[in-house]
Amino acid sequence: MGADHAAGGPAAGIKSNDPCWCGSGRKYKRCHRGMEGRVLEGRVSPMLTVPAGIPPTPYYATGVVERTDERMVKSPEIIAAMRVAGRLAAEVLAVTGAAVAPGVTTDELDRVAHQAYIDRGMFPSTLNYHEYPKSICTSVNEVICHGIPDDRPLEDGDIVNIDVTGYIGGVHGDCNATFYVGSVDDESRRLVETTRECRDLGIAAVRPGRPISDIGRAIQQHAEAAGYSVVRMFVGHGIGQQFHMSPSVPHYYTPDASTIMEPGMTFTVEPMINIGGWREKMWGNGWTAVTVDGSRSAQFEHTLVVTEDGVEVLTPEPA
Ligand code: MF3
Ligand code: CO
Ligand code: CO
């Protein structure tokens, strides 16, 4: 699947005990043998700054996130503020997605997004969140989530998820989408379209009086019927004045997700769906999750609010 990473690849005839082509100093067989075609960790540029006029998140200065006793059900004023934050976050996602092309680095996508937040008076929620260093997440191919933008140029045939979260009016808006880089193979396209459908079927299951577990049931049924698996380690989340809070929104069925949905509850639905198995492993940077088997993973995310008779998406795609 895919071509070798532009930063390197094995020389013809490389042997198991030769030094790895990546420069690690380890033997090829103990390093990159069998990993060709996988996404490699690149170089991360210094953290960008935001103009002083844009109110920062409460954790930006320290990187330490303090929990508050925020309710799951929001006031009409908070919901109104989240409608604004959500609409603007969706605009940043669209602007950044339009910059996706072969040869563009994920660091360049981060710069495009960073400027798009600033243009809208938003503060990037991810900046220094638990010390996360960038303004978006960019997750390529087998990266499940929390890819850190770096100097890897996108390659023709890649898929890349861009996850945008912005803070304005004291609240967050969180959304993501998976984009095609140049011409993408049919199986990857089926994965991406199925994942979008999973997100939308999960949202369609939102209604007051029903348990959160209805959402994961709908998503898992659709993903598994297509022959795919649902990531378990990462879940949707309550959101508002805090970036991540209760409730937890698993994208697979579990009776543990027993919270009853009520009008005014705000949370995300953001399924990560894999072509192969659901298991993840973490990169050494402590953030980035990839599929254990190297199979591709896609994701789509909306922030939403439960209404009297169903659901309102707070991060609608700009018309
Ligand atoms: N936006 C992601 C989500 O959907 C969270 C990113 S947190 C970060 O919940 F620190 F990794 F950026
Ligand atoms: Co989210
Ligand atoms: Co997100």
Coordinates of C-alpha atoms and ligand atoms in Angstrom, one line a residue:
M1 CA 0.0 0.0 0.0
G2 CA 1.4 3.4 -0.9
A3 CA 4.8 4.5 -1.8
D4 CA 7.8 4.7 0.5
H5 CA 8.1 7.8 2.6
A6 CA 9.9 10.6 0.8
A7 CA 12.5 10.8 3.7
G8 CA 13.8 7.4 2.9
G9 CA 13.5 3.8 2.0
P10 CA 15.7 0.7 1.7
A11 CA 18.5 0.6 -0.9
A12 CA 18.1 -2.2 -3.3
G13 CA 19.6 -5.4 -1.9
I14 CA 19.7 -4.2 1.8
K15 CA 20.3 -7.2 4.1
S16 CA 18.8 -8.0 7.5
N17 CA 22.0 -7.2 9.4
D18 CA 22.9 -4.0 7.5
P19 CA 22.4 -0.7 9.3
C20 CA 18.9 0.6 8.7
W21 CA 18.5 3.1 5.9
C22 CA 16.7 5.5 8.3
G23 CA 20.0 6.3 10.1
S24 CA 18.9 5.0 13.5
G25 CA 22.1 3.0 13.9
R26 CA 20.1 -0.2 14.5
K27 CA 20.1 -3.2 12.2
Y28 CA 17.6 -3.1 9.4
K29 CA 15.9 -6.2 10.8
R30 CA 15.5 -4.5 14.2
C31 CA 14.3 -1.2 12.7
H32 CA 12.3 -0.6 9.5
R33 CA 12.2 -4.0 7.8
G34 CA 8.5 -4.7 7.1
M35 CA 7.6 -1.1 7.8
E36 CA 8.1 0.2 4.3
G37 CA 5.1 2.2 3.2
R38 CA 4.2 3.2 6.7
V39 CA 4.0 6.8 7.9
L40 CA 7.2 7.9 9.7
E41 CA 7.6 10.5 12.4
G42 CA 8.9 13.7 10.9
R43 CA 10.3 16.9 12.3
V44 CA 8.0 19.2 14.3
S45 CA 8.5 23.0 13.9
P46 CA 8.4 25.4 16.8
M47 CA 4.9 26.3 18.3
L48 CA 3.2 29.2 16.5
T49 CA 2.0 32.3 18.4
V50 CA -1.4 33.9 18.5
P51 CA -2.0 37.7 18.5
A52 CA -2.6 39.2 22.0
G53 CA -6.1 40.4 21.1
I54 CA -7.5 36.8 20.8
P55 CA -8.5 35.5 24.3
P56 CA -6.5 32.3 24.9
T57 CA -7.7 29.0 26.4
P58 CA -7.3 28.8 30.2
Y59 CA -4.6 26.2 29.8
Y60 CA -2.6 27.8 27.1
A61 CA -0.1 29.5 29.4
T62 CA 0.8 26.5 31.4
G63 CA -0.2 23.4 29.4
V64 CA -2.0 22.1 32.5
V65 CA -5.7 21.5 32.1
E66 CA -7.8 22.1 35.2
R67 CA -11.2 20.4 35.4
T68 CA -14.3 22.4 36.4
D69 CA -17.8 21.2 37.5
E70 CA -19.4 22.1 34.2
R71 CA -22.8 20.5 33.6
M72 CA -23.4 18.2 30.6
V73 CA -26.7 20.1 29.8
K74 CA -25.8 23.7 28.7
S75 CA -27.7 27.0 29.1
P76 CA -29.2 28.6 26.0
E77 CA -26.5 31.2 26.2
I78 CA -23.7 28.6 26.1
I79 CA -25.4 26.8 23.2
A80 CA -25.6 30.1 21.3
A81 CA -21.9 30.6 21.8
M82 CA -21.2 27.0 20.7
R83 CA -23.2 27.6 17.5
V84 CA -20.7 30.4 16.7
A85 CA -17.6 28.5 17.7
G86 CA -18.8 25.4 15.8
R87 CA -19.6 27.3 12.6
L88 CA -16.2 29.0 12.6
A89 CA -14.4 25.7 13.4
A90 CA -16.1 24.2 10.4
E91 CA -14.9 27.1 8.2
V92 CA -11.3 26.5 9.4
L93 CA -11.6 22.8 8.5
A94 CA -12.9 23.7 5.0
V95 CA -10.2 26.2 4.4
T96 CA -7.5 23.8 5.5
G97 CA -8.9 20.9 3.6
A98 CA -8.8 23.0 0.4
A99 CA -5.0 23.2 0.9
V100 CA -4.5 19.4 0.8
A101 CA -2.4 18.4 -2.3
P102 CA 0.5 16.1 -3.1
G103 CA 3.8 17.7 -1.9
V104 CA 2.1 19.9 0.8
T105 CA 3.5 19.1 4.3
T106 CA 1.2 18.6 7.2
D107 CA 3.2 21.5 8.9
E108 CA 2.0 23.7 6.0
L109 CA -1.6 22.6 6.7
D110 CA -1.1 23.6 10.3
R111 CA 0.1 27.1 9.2
V112 CA -3.0 27.5 6.9
A113 CA -5.3 26.4 9.8
H114 CA -3.5 28.6 12.3
Q115 CA -4.0 31.7 10.2
A116 CA -7.6 30.7 9.5
Y117 CA -8.4 30.6 13.2
I118 CA -6.8 34.0 13.7
D119 CA -8.7 35.5 10.8
R120 CA -11.9 34.5 12.6
G121 CA -10.8 35.7 16.1
M122 CA -10.5 32.1 17.3
F123 CA -7.8 30.6 19.5
P124 CA -6.6 27.1 18.5
S125 CA -7.8 24.8 21.3
T126 CA -5.1 22.2 20.8
L127 CA -2.2 24.7 21.3
N128 CA -0.4 23.6 24.4
Y129 CA -3.4 21.5 25.5
H130 CA -1.6 19.0 27.8
E131 CA 1.5 20.5 26.0
Y132 CA 0.3 19.4 22.5
P133 CA 2.4 21.6 20.2
K134 CA 0.2 22.4 17.1
S135 CA -3.1 24.0 16.1
I136 CA -4.6 21.0 14.4
C137 CA -4.1 17.2 14.3
T138 CA -3.2 15.7 10.9
S139 CA -3.5 11.9 10.7
V140 CA -2.3 10.2 7.5
N141 CA -3.1 6.7 6.3
E142 CA -2.6 4.2 9.2
V143 CA -2.5 7.1 11.8
I144 CA -5.8 6.8 13.7
C145 CA -5.7 10.2 15.4
H146 CA -3.5 12.9 17.1
G147 CA -1.0 13.0 14.3
I148 CA 1.2 16.0 15.0
P149 CA 1.8 18.2 11.9
D150 CA 5.4 17.8 10.7
D151 CA 7.7 18.0 7.6
R152 CA 6.3 14.9 5.8
P153 CA 5.0 16.0 2.4
L154 CA 1.6 14.4 1.5
E155 CA 1.9 11.8 -1.2
D156 CA -0.4 11.1 -4.1
G157 CA -2.7 8.3 -2.9
D158 CA -2.6 9.3 0.8
I159 CA -5.7 10.0 3.0
V160 CA -5.3 12.7 5.6
N161 CA -7.7 13.5 8.5
I162 CA -7.6 17.2 9.6
D163 CA -9.0 17.8 13.1
V164 CA -9.8 21.4 14.0
T165 CA -10.8 22.7 17.4
G166 CA -11.2 26.4 18.1
Y167 CA -12.0 28.5 21.1
I168 CA -14.1 31.7 21.0
G169 CA -16.7 33.2 23.3
G170 CA -15.4 31.0 26.1
V171 CA -16.4 27.7 24.3
H172 CA -14.9 25.1 22.0
G173 CA -16.0 23.8 18.6
D174 CA -14.5 20.5 17.4
C175 CA -14.8 18.9 14.0
N176 CA -12.7 16.8 11.6
A177 CA -12.8 15.2 8.1
T178 CA -10.7 12.9 6.1
F179 CA -9.4 14.2 2.7
Y180 CA -8.0 12.5 -0.4
V181 CA -4.5 13.4 -1.6
G182 CA -4.5 13.2 -5.4
S183 CA -5.9 9.9 -6.7
V184 CA -6.7 7.4 -4.0
D185 CA -7.3 3.7 -4.4
D186 CA -10.9 2.3 -4.3
E187 CA -10.6 0.5 -1.0
S188 CA -9.4 3.6 0.8
R189 CA -12.3 5.6 -0.8
R190 CA -14.8 3.0 0.4
L191 CA -13.2 3.3 3.9
V192 CA -13.5 7.1 3.9
E193 CA -17.1 7.2 2.6
T194 CA -18.2 4.4 5.0
T195 CA -16.6 6.3 7.9
R196 CA -18.6 9.5 7.0
E197 CA -21.7 7.4 6.9
C198 CA -20.9 5.9 10.3
R199 CA -20.6 9.4 11.8
D200 CA -23.9 10.5 10.2
L201 CA -25.7 7.3 11.3
G202 CA -24.3 7.9 14.8
I203 CA -25.7 11.4 14.8
A204 CA -29.0 10.2 13.4
A205 CA -29.3 8.0 16.5
V206 CA -29.2 11.0 18.9
R207 CA -32.5 11.7 20.5
P208 CA -33.6 12.7 24.0
G209 CA -34.6 9.9 26.3
R210 CA -32.3 7.4 24.7
P211 CA -29.0 6.2 26.1
I212 CA -25.7 7.3 24.6
S213 CA -25.0 3.6 23.7
D214 CA -27.5 3.9 20.8
I215 CA -24.9 6.0 19.0
G216 CA -22.1 3.4 19.1
R217 CA -24.5 0.6 18.2
A218 CA -25.5 2.4 15.0
I219 CA -21.9 3.1 14.1
Q220 CA -20.6 -0.4 14.9
Q221 CA -23.3 -2.1 12.8
H222 CA -22.5 -0.1 9.8
A223 CA -18.7 -0.4 10.1
E224 CA -18.8 -4.1 10.6
A225 CA -21.3 -4.7 7.9
A226 CA -18.7 -3.1 5.6
G227 CA -16.0 -5.4 6.9
Y228 CA -14.3 -2.7 9.0
S229 CA -13.5 -2.3 12.7
V230 CA -14.2 0.4 15.2
V231 CA -11.4 2.0 17.2
R232 CA -12.0 1.5 21.0
M233 CA -9.3 3.5 22.7
F234 CA -10.6 6.9 21.6
V235 CA -14.2 8.1 22.0
G236 CA -16.4 11.1 21.5
H237 CA -16.7 13.5 24.4
G238 CA -18.8 16.2 26.1
I239 CA -17.6 19.7 25.1
G240 CA -18.5 23.3 26.0
Q241 CA -16.4 25.6 28.1
Q242 CA -14.1 22.6 28.5
F243 CA -12.5 20.9 25.5
H244 CA -13.1 17.3 26.8
M245 CA -15.6 16.4 29.6
S246 CA -18.5 14.0 30.3
P247 CA -20.2 12.2 28.7
S248 CA -17.9 9.7 27.0
V249 CA -19.3 8.6 23.6
P250 CA -18.0 5.2 22.5
H251 CA -18.3 4.5 18.8
Y252 CA -19.0 0.7 19.5
Y253 CA -21.8 -0.7 21.5
T254 CA -21.3 -1.0 25.3
P255 CA -24.0 -1.0 27.9
D256 CA -21.6 1.2 30.0
A257 CA -22.7 4.2 27.9
S258 CA -25.9 4.4 29.9
T259 CA -26.2 8.2 30.2
I260 CA -29.6 9.3 29.0
M261 CA -29.5 12.0 26.3
E262 CA -31.2 15.2 27.4
P263 CA -32.0 18.4 25.5
G264 CA -29.1 20.8 25.8
M265 CA -26.4 18.1 26.1
T266 CA -23.4 18.9 23.9
F267 CA -20.9 16.3 22.8
T268 CA -19.0 15.1 19.8
V269 CA -19.5 12.0 17.6
E270 CA -16.1 11.2 15.9
P271 CA -15.8 7.5 14.9
M272 CA -12.4 6.2 13.8
I273 CA -12.8 3.2 11.5
N274 CA -10.1 0.8 10.3
I275 CA -9.8 -1.4 7.3
G276 CA -8.1 -4.1 9.4
G277 CA -8.2 -4.7 13.2
W278 CA -9.2 -2.1 15.8
R279 CA -6.1 -2.3 17.9
E280 CA -3.8 0.7 18.2
K281 CA -0.2 1.4 19.2
M282 CA 1.3 4.7 20.2
W283 CA 4.3 6.5 18.7
G284 CA 7.1 7.6 20.9
N285 CA 5.8 11.2 20.9
G286 CA 3.1 10.1 23.4
W287 CA 0.3 11.5 21.2
T288 CA 0.0 9.7 17.8
A289 CA -2.0 6.5 17.6
V290 CA -1.5 4.1 14.6
T291 CA -3.1 0.8 13.7
V292 CA -1.1 -2.1 14.9
D293 CA -1.5 -3.9 11.6
G294 CA -0.7 -0.9 9.4
S295 CA -4.1 -0.8 7.8
R296 CA -5.6 2.6 7.0
S297 CA -7.9 4.4 9.4
A298 CA -10.4 7.2 8.6
Q299 CA -12.4 9.6 10.9
F300 CA -15.1 12.2 10.7
E301 CA -16.3 14.4 13.6
H302 CA -19.1 16.8 14.4
T303 CA -20.0 18.7 17.6
L304 CA -23.7 18.6 18.3
V305 CA -26.4 19.5 20.7
V306 CA -29.4 17.3 21.7
T307 CA -32.7 19.1 21.0
E308 CA -36.3 18.5 22.1
D309 CA -36.9 16.2 19.2
G310 CA -33.5 15.1 18.0
V311 CA -30.2 16.8 17.3
E312 CA -28.6 19.9 15.9
V313 CA -25.1 19.8 14.3
L314 CA -23.1 22.7 15.6
T315 CA -20.2 22.3 13.1
P316 CA -22.1 22.2 9.8
E317 CA -20.0 22.2 6.6
P318 CA -20.0 25.7 5.1
A319 CA -22.4 26.0 2.1
Ligands
MF3_1 N1 -9.7 17.4 18.5 C1 -9.4 16.1 19.1 C2 -10.8 15.5 19.5 O1 -11.6 15.4 18.6 C3 -8.6 16.3 20.3 C4 -7.2 16.8 20.0 S1 -6.4 17.0 21.4 C5 -4.8 17.2 20.9 O2 -11.1 15.3 20.6 F1 -4.1 17.7 22.0 F2 -4.3 16.1 20.5 F3 -4.7 18.1 19.9
CO2 CO -13.4 15.7 19.6
CO3 CO -11.5 16.8 17.2

